[in-house]
Coordinates of C-alpha atoms and ligand atoms in Angstrom, one line a residue:
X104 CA 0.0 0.0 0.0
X105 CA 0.8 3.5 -0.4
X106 CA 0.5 5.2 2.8
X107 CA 1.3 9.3 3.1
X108 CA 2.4 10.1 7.0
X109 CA 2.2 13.0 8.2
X110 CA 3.0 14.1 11.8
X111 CA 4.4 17.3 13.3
X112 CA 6.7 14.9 15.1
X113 CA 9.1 12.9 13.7
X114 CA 12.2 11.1 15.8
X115 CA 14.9 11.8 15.6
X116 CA 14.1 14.9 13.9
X117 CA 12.0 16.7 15.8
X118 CA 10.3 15.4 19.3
X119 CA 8.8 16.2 22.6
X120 CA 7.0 13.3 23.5
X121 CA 5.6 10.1 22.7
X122 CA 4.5 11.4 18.9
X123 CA 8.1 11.8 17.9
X124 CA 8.6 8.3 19.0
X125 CA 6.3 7.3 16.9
X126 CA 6.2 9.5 14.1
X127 CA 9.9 7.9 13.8
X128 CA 9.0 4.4 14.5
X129 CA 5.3 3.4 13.2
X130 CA 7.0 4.7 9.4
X131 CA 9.9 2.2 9.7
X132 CA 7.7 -1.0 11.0
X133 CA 5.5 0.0 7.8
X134 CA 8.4 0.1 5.3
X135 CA 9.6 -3.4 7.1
X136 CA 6.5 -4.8 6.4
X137 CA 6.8 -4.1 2.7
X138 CA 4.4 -0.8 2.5
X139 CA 5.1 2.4 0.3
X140 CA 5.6 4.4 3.5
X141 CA 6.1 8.5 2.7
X142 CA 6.8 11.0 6.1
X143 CA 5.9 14.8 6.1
X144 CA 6.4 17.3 8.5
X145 CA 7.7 20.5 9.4
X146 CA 10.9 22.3 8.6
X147 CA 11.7 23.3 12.4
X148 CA 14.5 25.5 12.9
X149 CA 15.8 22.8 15.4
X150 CA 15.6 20.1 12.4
X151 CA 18.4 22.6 10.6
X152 CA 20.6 22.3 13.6
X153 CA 20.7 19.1 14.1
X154 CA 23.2 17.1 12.1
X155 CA 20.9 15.3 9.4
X156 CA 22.3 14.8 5.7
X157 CA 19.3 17.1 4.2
X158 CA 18.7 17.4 0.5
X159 CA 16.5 20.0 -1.4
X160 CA 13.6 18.2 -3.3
X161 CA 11.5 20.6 -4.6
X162 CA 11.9 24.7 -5.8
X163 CA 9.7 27.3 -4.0
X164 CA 6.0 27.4 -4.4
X165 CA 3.4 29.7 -3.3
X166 CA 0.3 28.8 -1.1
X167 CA -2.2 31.2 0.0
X168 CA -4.1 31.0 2.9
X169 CA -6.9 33.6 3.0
X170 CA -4.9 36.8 3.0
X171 CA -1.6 35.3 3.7
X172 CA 0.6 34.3 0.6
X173 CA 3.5 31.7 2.0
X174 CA 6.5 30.5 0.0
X175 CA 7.4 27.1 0.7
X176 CA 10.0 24.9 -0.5
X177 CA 10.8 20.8 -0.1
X178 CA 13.7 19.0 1.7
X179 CA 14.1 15.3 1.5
X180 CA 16.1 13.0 3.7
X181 CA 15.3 9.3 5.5
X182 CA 14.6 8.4 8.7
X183 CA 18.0 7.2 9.8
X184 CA 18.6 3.5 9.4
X185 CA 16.0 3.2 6.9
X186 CA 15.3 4.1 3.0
X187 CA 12.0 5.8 4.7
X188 CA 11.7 9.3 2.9
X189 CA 10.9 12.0 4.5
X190 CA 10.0 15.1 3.0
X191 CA 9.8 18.7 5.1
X192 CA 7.9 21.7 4.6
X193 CA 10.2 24.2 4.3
X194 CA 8.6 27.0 4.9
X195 CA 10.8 30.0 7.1
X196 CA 7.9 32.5 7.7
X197 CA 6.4 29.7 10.0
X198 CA 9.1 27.2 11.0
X199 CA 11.7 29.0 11.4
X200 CA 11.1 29.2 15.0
X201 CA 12.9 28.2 18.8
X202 CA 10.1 25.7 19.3
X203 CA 8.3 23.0 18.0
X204 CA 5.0 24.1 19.2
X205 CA 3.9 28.2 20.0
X206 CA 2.1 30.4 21.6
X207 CA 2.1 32.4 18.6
X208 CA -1.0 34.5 17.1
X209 CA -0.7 32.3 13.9
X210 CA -0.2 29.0 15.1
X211 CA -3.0 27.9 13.3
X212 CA -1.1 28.8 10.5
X213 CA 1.5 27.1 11.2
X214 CA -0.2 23.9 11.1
X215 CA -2.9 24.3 8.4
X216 CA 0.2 25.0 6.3
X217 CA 1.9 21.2 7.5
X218 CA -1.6 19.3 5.8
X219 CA -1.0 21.7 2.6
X220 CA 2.1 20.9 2.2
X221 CA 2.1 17.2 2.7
X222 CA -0.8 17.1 0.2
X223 CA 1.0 19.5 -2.3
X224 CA 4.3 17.4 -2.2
X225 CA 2.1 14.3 -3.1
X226 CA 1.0 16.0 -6.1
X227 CA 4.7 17.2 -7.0
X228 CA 5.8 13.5 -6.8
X229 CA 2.9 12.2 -8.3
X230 CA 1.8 9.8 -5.3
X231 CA -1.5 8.6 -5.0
X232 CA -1.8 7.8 -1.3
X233 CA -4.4 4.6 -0.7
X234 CA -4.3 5.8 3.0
X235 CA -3.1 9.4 4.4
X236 CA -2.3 8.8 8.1
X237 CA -2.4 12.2 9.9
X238 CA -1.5 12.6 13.7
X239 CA -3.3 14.8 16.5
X240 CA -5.2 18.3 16.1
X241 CA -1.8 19.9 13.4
X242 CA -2.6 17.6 10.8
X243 CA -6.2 17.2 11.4
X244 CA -7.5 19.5 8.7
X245 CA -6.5 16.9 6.0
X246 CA -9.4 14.3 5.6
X247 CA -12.0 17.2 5.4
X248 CA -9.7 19.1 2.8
X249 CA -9.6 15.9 0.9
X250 CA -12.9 15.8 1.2
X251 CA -13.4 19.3 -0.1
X252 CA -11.8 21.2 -1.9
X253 CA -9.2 18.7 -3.4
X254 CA -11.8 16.5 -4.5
X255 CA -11.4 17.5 -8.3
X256 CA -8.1 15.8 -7.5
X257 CA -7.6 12.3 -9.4
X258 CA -4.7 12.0 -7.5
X259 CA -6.7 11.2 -4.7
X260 CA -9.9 9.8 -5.9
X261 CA -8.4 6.4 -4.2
X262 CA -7.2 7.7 -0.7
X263 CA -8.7 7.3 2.3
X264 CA -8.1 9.2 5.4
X265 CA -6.8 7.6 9.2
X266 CA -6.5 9.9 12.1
X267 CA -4.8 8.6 15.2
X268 CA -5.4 10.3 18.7
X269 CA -2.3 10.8 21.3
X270 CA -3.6 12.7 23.5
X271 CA -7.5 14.4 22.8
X272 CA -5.9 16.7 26.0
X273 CA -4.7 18.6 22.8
X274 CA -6.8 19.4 20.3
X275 CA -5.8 22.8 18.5
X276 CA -9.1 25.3 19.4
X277 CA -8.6 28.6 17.6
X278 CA -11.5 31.3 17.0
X279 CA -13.5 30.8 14.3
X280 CA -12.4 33.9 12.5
X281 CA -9.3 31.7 11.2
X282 CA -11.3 29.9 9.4
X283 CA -10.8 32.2 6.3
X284 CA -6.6 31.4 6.8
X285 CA -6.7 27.6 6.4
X286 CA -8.1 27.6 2.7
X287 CA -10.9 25.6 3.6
X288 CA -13.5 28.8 3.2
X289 CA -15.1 26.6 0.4
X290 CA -15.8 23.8 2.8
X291 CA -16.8 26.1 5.7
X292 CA -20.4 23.6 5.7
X293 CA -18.2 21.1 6.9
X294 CA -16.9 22.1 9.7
X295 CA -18.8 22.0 13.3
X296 CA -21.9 24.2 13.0
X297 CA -22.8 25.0 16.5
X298 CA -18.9 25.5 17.1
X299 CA -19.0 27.8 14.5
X300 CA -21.6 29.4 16.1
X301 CA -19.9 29.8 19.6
X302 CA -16.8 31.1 17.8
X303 CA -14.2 28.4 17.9
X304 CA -13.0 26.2 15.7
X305 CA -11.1 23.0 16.4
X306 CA -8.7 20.7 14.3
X307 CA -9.2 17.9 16.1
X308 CA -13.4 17.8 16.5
X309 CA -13.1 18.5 12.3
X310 CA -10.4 15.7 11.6
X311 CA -12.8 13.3 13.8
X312 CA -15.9 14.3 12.2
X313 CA -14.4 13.7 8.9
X314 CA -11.4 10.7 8.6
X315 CA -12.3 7.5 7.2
X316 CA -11.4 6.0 10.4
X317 CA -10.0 7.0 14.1
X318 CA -7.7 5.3 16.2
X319 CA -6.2 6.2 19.8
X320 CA -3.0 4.3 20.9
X321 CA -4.5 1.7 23.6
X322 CA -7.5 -0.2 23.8
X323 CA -8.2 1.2 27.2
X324 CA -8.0 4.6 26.3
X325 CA -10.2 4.4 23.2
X326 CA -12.8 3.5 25.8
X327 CA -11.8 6.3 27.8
X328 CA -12.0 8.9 25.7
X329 CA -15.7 8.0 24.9
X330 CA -16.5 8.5 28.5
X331 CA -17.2 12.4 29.9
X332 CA -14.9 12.1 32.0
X333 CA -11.7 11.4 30.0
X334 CA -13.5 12.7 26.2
X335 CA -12.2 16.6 26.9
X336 CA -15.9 17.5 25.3
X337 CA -15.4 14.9 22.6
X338 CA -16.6 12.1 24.2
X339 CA -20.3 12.5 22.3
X340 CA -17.9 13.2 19.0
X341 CA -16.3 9.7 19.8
X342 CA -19.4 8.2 20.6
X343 CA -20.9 9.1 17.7
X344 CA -18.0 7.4 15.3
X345 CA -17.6 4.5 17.5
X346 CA -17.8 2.3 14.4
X347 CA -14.2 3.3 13.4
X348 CA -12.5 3.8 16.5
X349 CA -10.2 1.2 17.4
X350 CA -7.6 1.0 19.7
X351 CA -4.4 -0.1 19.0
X352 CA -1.9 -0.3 21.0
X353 CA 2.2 1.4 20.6
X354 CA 5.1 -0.2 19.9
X355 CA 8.8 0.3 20.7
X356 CA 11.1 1.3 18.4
X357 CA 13.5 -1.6 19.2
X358 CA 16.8 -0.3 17.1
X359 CA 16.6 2.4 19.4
X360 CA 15.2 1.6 22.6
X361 CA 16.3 -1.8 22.9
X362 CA 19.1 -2.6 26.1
X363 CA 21.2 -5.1 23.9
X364 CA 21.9 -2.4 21.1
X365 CA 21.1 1.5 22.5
X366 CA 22.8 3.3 20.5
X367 CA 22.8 6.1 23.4
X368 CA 24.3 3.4 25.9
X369 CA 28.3 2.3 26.1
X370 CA 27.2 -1.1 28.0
X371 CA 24.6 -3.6 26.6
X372 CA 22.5 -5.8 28.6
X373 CA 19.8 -8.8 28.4
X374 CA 17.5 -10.7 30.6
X375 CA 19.7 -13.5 31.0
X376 CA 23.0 -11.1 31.1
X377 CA 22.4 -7.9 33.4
X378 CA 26.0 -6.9 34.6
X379 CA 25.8 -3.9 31.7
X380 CA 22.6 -2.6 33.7
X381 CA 24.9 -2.5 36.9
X382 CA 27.7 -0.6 34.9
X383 CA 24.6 2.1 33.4
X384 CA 23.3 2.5 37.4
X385 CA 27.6 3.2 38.1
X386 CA 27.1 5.4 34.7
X387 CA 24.5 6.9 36.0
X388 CA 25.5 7.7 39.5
X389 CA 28.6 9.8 37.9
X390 CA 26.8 11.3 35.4
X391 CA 23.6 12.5 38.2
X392 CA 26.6 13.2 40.9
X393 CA 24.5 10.7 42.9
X394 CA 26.8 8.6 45.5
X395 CA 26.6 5.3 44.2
X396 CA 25.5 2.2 46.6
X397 CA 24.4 -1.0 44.8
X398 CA 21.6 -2.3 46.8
X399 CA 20.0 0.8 47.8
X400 CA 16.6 1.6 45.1
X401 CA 16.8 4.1 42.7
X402 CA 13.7 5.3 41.6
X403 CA 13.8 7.0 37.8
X404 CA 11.4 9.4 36.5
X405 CA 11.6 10.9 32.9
X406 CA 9.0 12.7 32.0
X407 CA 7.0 16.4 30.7
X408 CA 6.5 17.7 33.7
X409 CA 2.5 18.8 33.4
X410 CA -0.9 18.1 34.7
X411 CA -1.6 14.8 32.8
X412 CA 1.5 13.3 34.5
X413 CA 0.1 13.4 38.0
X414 CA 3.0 14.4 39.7
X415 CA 1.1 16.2 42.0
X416 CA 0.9 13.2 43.9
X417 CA 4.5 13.5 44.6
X418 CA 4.4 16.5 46.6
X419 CA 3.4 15.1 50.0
X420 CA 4.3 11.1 49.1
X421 CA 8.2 11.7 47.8
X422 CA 9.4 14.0 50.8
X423 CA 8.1 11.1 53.5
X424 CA 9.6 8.4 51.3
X425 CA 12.5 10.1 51.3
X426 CA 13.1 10.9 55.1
X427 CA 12.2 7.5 56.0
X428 CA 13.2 5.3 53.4
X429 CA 16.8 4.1 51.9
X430 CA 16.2 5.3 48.2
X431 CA 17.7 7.6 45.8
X432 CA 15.3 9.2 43.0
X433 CA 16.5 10.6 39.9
X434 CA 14.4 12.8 37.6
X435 CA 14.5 14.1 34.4
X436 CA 12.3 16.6 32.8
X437 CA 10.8 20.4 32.5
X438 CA 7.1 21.6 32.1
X439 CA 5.3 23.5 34.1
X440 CA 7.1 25.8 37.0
X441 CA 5.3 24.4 40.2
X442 CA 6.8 20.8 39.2
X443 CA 10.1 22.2 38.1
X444 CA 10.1 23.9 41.7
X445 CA 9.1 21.1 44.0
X446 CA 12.0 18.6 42.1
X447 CA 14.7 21.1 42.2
X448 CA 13.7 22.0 45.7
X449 CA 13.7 18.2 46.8
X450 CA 17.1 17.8 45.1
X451 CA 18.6 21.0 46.9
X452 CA 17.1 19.7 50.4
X453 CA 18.4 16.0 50.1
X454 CA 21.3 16.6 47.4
X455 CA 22.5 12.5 48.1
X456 CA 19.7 11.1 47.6
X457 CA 17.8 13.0 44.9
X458 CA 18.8 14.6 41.7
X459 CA 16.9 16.7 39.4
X460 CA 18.2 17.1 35.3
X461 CA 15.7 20.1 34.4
X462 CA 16.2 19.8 30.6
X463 CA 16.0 18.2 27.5
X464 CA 18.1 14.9 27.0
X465 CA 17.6 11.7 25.1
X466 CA 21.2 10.1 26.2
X467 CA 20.1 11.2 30.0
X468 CA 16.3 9.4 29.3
X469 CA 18.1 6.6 28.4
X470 CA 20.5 6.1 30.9
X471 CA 18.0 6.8 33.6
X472 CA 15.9 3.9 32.2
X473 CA 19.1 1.6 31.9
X474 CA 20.7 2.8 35.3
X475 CA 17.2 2.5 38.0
X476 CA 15.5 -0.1 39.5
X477 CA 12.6 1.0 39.3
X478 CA 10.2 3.6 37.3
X479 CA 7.6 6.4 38.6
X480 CA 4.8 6.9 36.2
X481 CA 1.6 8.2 37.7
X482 CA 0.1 9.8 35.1
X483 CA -3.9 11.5 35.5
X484 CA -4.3 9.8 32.5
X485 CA -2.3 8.4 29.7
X486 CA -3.5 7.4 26.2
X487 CA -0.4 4.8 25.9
X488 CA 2.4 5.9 27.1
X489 CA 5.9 4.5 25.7
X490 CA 8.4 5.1 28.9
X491 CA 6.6 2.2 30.8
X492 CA 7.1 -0.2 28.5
X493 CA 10.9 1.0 27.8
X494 CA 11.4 0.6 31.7
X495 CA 10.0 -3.1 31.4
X496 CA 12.6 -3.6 28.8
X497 CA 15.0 -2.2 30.7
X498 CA 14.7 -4.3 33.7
X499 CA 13.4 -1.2 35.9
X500 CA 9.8 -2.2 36.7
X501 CA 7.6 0.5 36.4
X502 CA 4.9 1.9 39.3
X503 CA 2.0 3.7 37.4
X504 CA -1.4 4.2 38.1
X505 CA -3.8 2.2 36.4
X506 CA -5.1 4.5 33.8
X507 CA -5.4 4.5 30.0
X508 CA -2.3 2.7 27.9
X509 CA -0.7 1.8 31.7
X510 CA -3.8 -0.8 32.3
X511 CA -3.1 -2.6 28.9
X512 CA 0.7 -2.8 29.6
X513 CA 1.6 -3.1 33.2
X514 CA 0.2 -6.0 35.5
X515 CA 0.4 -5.6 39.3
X516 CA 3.2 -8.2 40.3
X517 CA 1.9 -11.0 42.5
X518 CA 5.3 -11.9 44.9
X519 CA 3.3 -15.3 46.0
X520 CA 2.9 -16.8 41.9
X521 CA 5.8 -14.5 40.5
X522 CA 3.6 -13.5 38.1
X523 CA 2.9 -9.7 36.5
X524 CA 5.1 -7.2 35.4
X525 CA 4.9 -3.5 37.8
X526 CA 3.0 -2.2 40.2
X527 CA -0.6 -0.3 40.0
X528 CA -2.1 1.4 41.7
X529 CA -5.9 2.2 41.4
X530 CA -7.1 5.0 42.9
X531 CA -5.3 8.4 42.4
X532 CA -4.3 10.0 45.4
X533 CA -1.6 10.4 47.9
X534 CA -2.8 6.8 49.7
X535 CA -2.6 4.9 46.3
X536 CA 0.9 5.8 45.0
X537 CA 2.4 5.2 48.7
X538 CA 0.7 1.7 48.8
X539 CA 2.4 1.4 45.5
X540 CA 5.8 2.3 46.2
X541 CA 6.0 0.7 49.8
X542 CA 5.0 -2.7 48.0
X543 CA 7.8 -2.3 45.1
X544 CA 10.2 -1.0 47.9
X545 CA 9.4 -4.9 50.2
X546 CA 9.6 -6.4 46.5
X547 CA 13.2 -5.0 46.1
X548 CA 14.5 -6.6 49.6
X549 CA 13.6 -10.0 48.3
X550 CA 15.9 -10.7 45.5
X551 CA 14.1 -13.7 44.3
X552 CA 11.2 -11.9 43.8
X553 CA 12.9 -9.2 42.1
X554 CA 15.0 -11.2 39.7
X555 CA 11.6 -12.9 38.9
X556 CA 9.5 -9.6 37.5
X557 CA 12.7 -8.1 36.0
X558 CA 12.8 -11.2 34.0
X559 CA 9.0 -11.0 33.3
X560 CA 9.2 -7.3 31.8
X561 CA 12.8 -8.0 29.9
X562 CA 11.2 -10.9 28.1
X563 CA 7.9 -9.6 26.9
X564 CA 7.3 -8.6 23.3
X565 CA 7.2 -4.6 22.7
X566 CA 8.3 -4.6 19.0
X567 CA 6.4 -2.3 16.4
X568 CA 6.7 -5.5 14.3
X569 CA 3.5 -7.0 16.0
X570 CA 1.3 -3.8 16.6
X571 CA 2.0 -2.7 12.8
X572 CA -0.4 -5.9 11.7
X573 CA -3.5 -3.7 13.3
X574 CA -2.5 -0.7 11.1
X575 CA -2.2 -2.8 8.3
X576 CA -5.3 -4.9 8.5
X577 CA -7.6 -1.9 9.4
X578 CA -6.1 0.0 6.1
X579 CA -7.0 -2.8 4.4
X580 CA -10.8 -2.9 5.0
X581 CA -10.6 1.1 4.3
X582 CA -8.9 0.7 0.6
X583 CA -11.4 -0.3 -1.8
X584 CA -10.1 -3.8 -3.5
X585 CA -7.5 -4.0 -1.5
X586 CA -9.2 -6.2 2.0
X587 CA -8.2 -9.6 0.2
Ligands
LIG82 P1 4.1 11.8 26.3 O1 4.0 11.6 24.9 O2 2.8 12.1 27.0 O3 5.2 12.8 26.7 P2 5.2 9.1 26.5 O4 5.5 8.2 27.7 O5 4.3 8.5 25.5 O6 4.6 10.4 27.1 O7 6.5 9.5 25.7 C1 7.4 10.3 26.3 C2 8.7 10.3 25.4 O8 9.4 11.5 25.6 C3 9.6 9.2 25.9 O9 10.5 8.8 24.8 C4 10.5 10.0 26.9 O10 11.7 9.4 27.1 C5 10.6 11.3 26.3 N1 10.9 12.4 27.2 C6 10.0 13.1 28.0 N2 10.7 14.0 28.7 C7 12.0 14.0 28.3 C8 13.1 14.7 28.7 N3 13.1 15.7 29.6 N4 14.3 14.3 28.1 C9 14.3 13.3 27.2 N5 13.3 12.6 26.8 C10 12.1 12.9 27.4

């Protein structure tokens, strides 16, 4: 099949969470599997620092967008380790930008101008996409443009249109008066009436009320999101399509996040060979300025450091595990001020037992999950979540709250059968997450046990390879002829 991806993340080229991941990874398992696989997204200033081997693939072309005439050009490369091409909007005015994502007045600009794009360079190359994949609110706008006005297009006659969900937390609500600035005044009927009428308009709610199908990235959370109190206001949207949404469940990319070959790691490691995890907790210990004691539990946490990640919970639980507990904690991430406070404060009160990286780092995220014992998750809520299921491949069991992706890929470890892979807890508060830690702290004292649900985690299946079928076969009843 020909498939068009198009993502405002991409790994390693541009990332801030779990989209990056796998914007880089769901493209490669496709190509692997034998598909016609083509990835679009932005030009990012940050994409021009790093140190990709970029090529120019297409001159400049002008797209107007209501009043607003933009000059764009194309850039080709692959995702590295692959023949995967990638082709970037190139398009200054609008990328060429500190961030990934702003605050700016024309963000919607920004992003209407990604879908364009993609769809433009399919007509320069002449590819007739059976599906176009889009990803969250930014690209959003395609199925109904498609539907629209580019359905003179033969190009497309073919195509049908899949929109996955990472997080409906996000769903890219501007003012109805941009309407006019996305090119899609023609097709203003199809957008959400009574939104209209309130004076928003949303990506998201118009790439759900229009793509062929919908999918979210865990079973559990496709359930979720259909409920009022996880659906952000889209829960009756969801409802409404529930014939097409399906959840389907990440993968890992395991080139990259894989203990026996991380690139980001100097020692390697397995389930049935683990002395390179003990030399990535030493690593780790110099790298964090931690005092390093074998047999005393580290605790890692990598992670945004916002609302949906439930830290919250930390603020009374983590200073009493601290005073009367034998652990270290190590934490990596930046966010919102109030968590960027409490971790830097925590780390200044108890500076041998806690340290707090307030950045960017994908060597540091990977060390962390190589170098602990153990991994702090609880996320509000969490449509899949990827740095579980890294920590179960890493032999660092994770402690998350049961919620979203977490319930489909952590079980609560039973010491008695030896059976399950983390810890869960299920109610969120302050009560729940110190049950949860205090039982994962008695676990670590009895080594048997310990060696038992490492094991379990290390040896389970992650691999895009399997998840990719689900893609595949729900393509397949989308594209006309091609279900056999
Ligand atoms: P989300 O997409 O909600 O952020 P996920 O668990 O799905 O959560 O994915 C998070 C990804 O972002 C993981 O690859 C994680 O390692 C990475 N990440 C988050 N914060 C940082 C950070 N400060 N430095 C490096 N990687 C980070």
């Amino acid at each position: 099949m020909k498939i068009l991806f198009i993502s405002s993340e991409v790994a390693p080229f541009a990332k801030t969470g779990g989209l990056g991941d796998v914007g880089g990874a769901l493209p490669r398992a496709l190509r692997a599997a034998g598909h016609d696989v083509r990835v679009v997204l932005p030009f990012y200033a940050r994409v021009a620092e790093g140190n990709f081997d970029i090529q120019r693939a297409f001159g400049s072309l002008e797209h107007r967008l209501g009043p607003h005439r933009l000059s764009f050009s194309t850039l080709e490369s692959t995702i590295p380790g692959t023949d995967v091409p990638v082709y970037f909007v190139h398009c200054p005015t609008l990328y060429g930008r500190r961030g990934i994502y702003t605050q700016d007045a024309d963000e919607h600009l920004r992003f209407a101008m990604l879908g364009w794009g993609a769809l433009r360079i399919a007509q320069q190359l002449r590819f007739a996409p059976d599906i176009v994949h889009v990803n969250d609110w930014q690209s959003a706008l395609v199925p109904v443009t498609l539907r629209s006005v580019l359905a003179w297009d033969r190009l497309f006659e073919q195509t049908r249109t899949v929109l996955t969900l990472h997080n409906v937390g996000h769903q890219g609500t501007f003012g109805a008066h941009v309407l006019p600035e996305l090119g899609l005044e023609a097709a203003r009927d199809l957008f959400h009436q009574d939104q209209l009428a309130q004076g928003k308009l949303s990506f998201l709610l118009t790439g759900i009320l229009h793509a062929n199908a919908i999918t979210t990235v865990s079973p559990t959370y496709a359930k979720e999101i259909t409920t009022p109190e996880h659906g952000v206001g889209l829960d009756g949207f969801l409802r409404g399509r529930s014939d097409v949404l399906f959840g389907i469940l990440n993968g890992i990319d395991d080139e990259v996040w894989n203990p026996r070959r991380d690139p980001y790691l100097r020692h390697h490691f397995s389930a049935g060979a683990l002395a390179g995890k003990l030399r990535c907790s030493l690593e780790l210990s110099e790298a964090t300025g931690l005092p390093h004691r074998p047999g005393v539990p580290r605790i890692g946490i990598v992670s945004r450091l916002t609302w949906q990640k439930g830290l919250d919970l930390c603020f009374s639980v983590l200073p009493r595990l601290l005073a009367r507990r034998d652990v270290q904690l190590v934490v990596l991430g930046s966010g919102e001020p109030k968590y960027e406070d409490f971790f830097a404060r925590l780390a200044r009160a108890a500076p041998r037992q806690v340290a707090f990286a307030n950045k960017f780092s994908e060597p540091l995220a990977h060390l962390i999950e190589a170098g602990s014992d153990m991994f702090l998750m609880p996320s509000r809520y969490e449509p899949c979540g990827l740095n579980q299921m890294y920590s179960l491949a890493y032999g660092t069991p994770p402690i998350v709250h049961a919620t979203g992706g977490l319930v489909d890929t952590v079980r609560l470890f039973d010491r008695r059968t030896g059976r399950g892979n983390g810890f869960v807890f299920e109610h969120f508060d302050e009560h729940g997450l110190w049950w949860a830690l205090d039982y994962a702290l008695s676990c670590f004292e009895d080594r048997a046990a310990w060696s038992r649900l490492v094991h379990n985690g290390m040896t389970e299946d992650f691999s895009w390879s399997h998840r990719v079928r689900e893609y595949v076969d729900l393509y397949r009843k989308l594209v006309p002829g091609a279900s056999s």
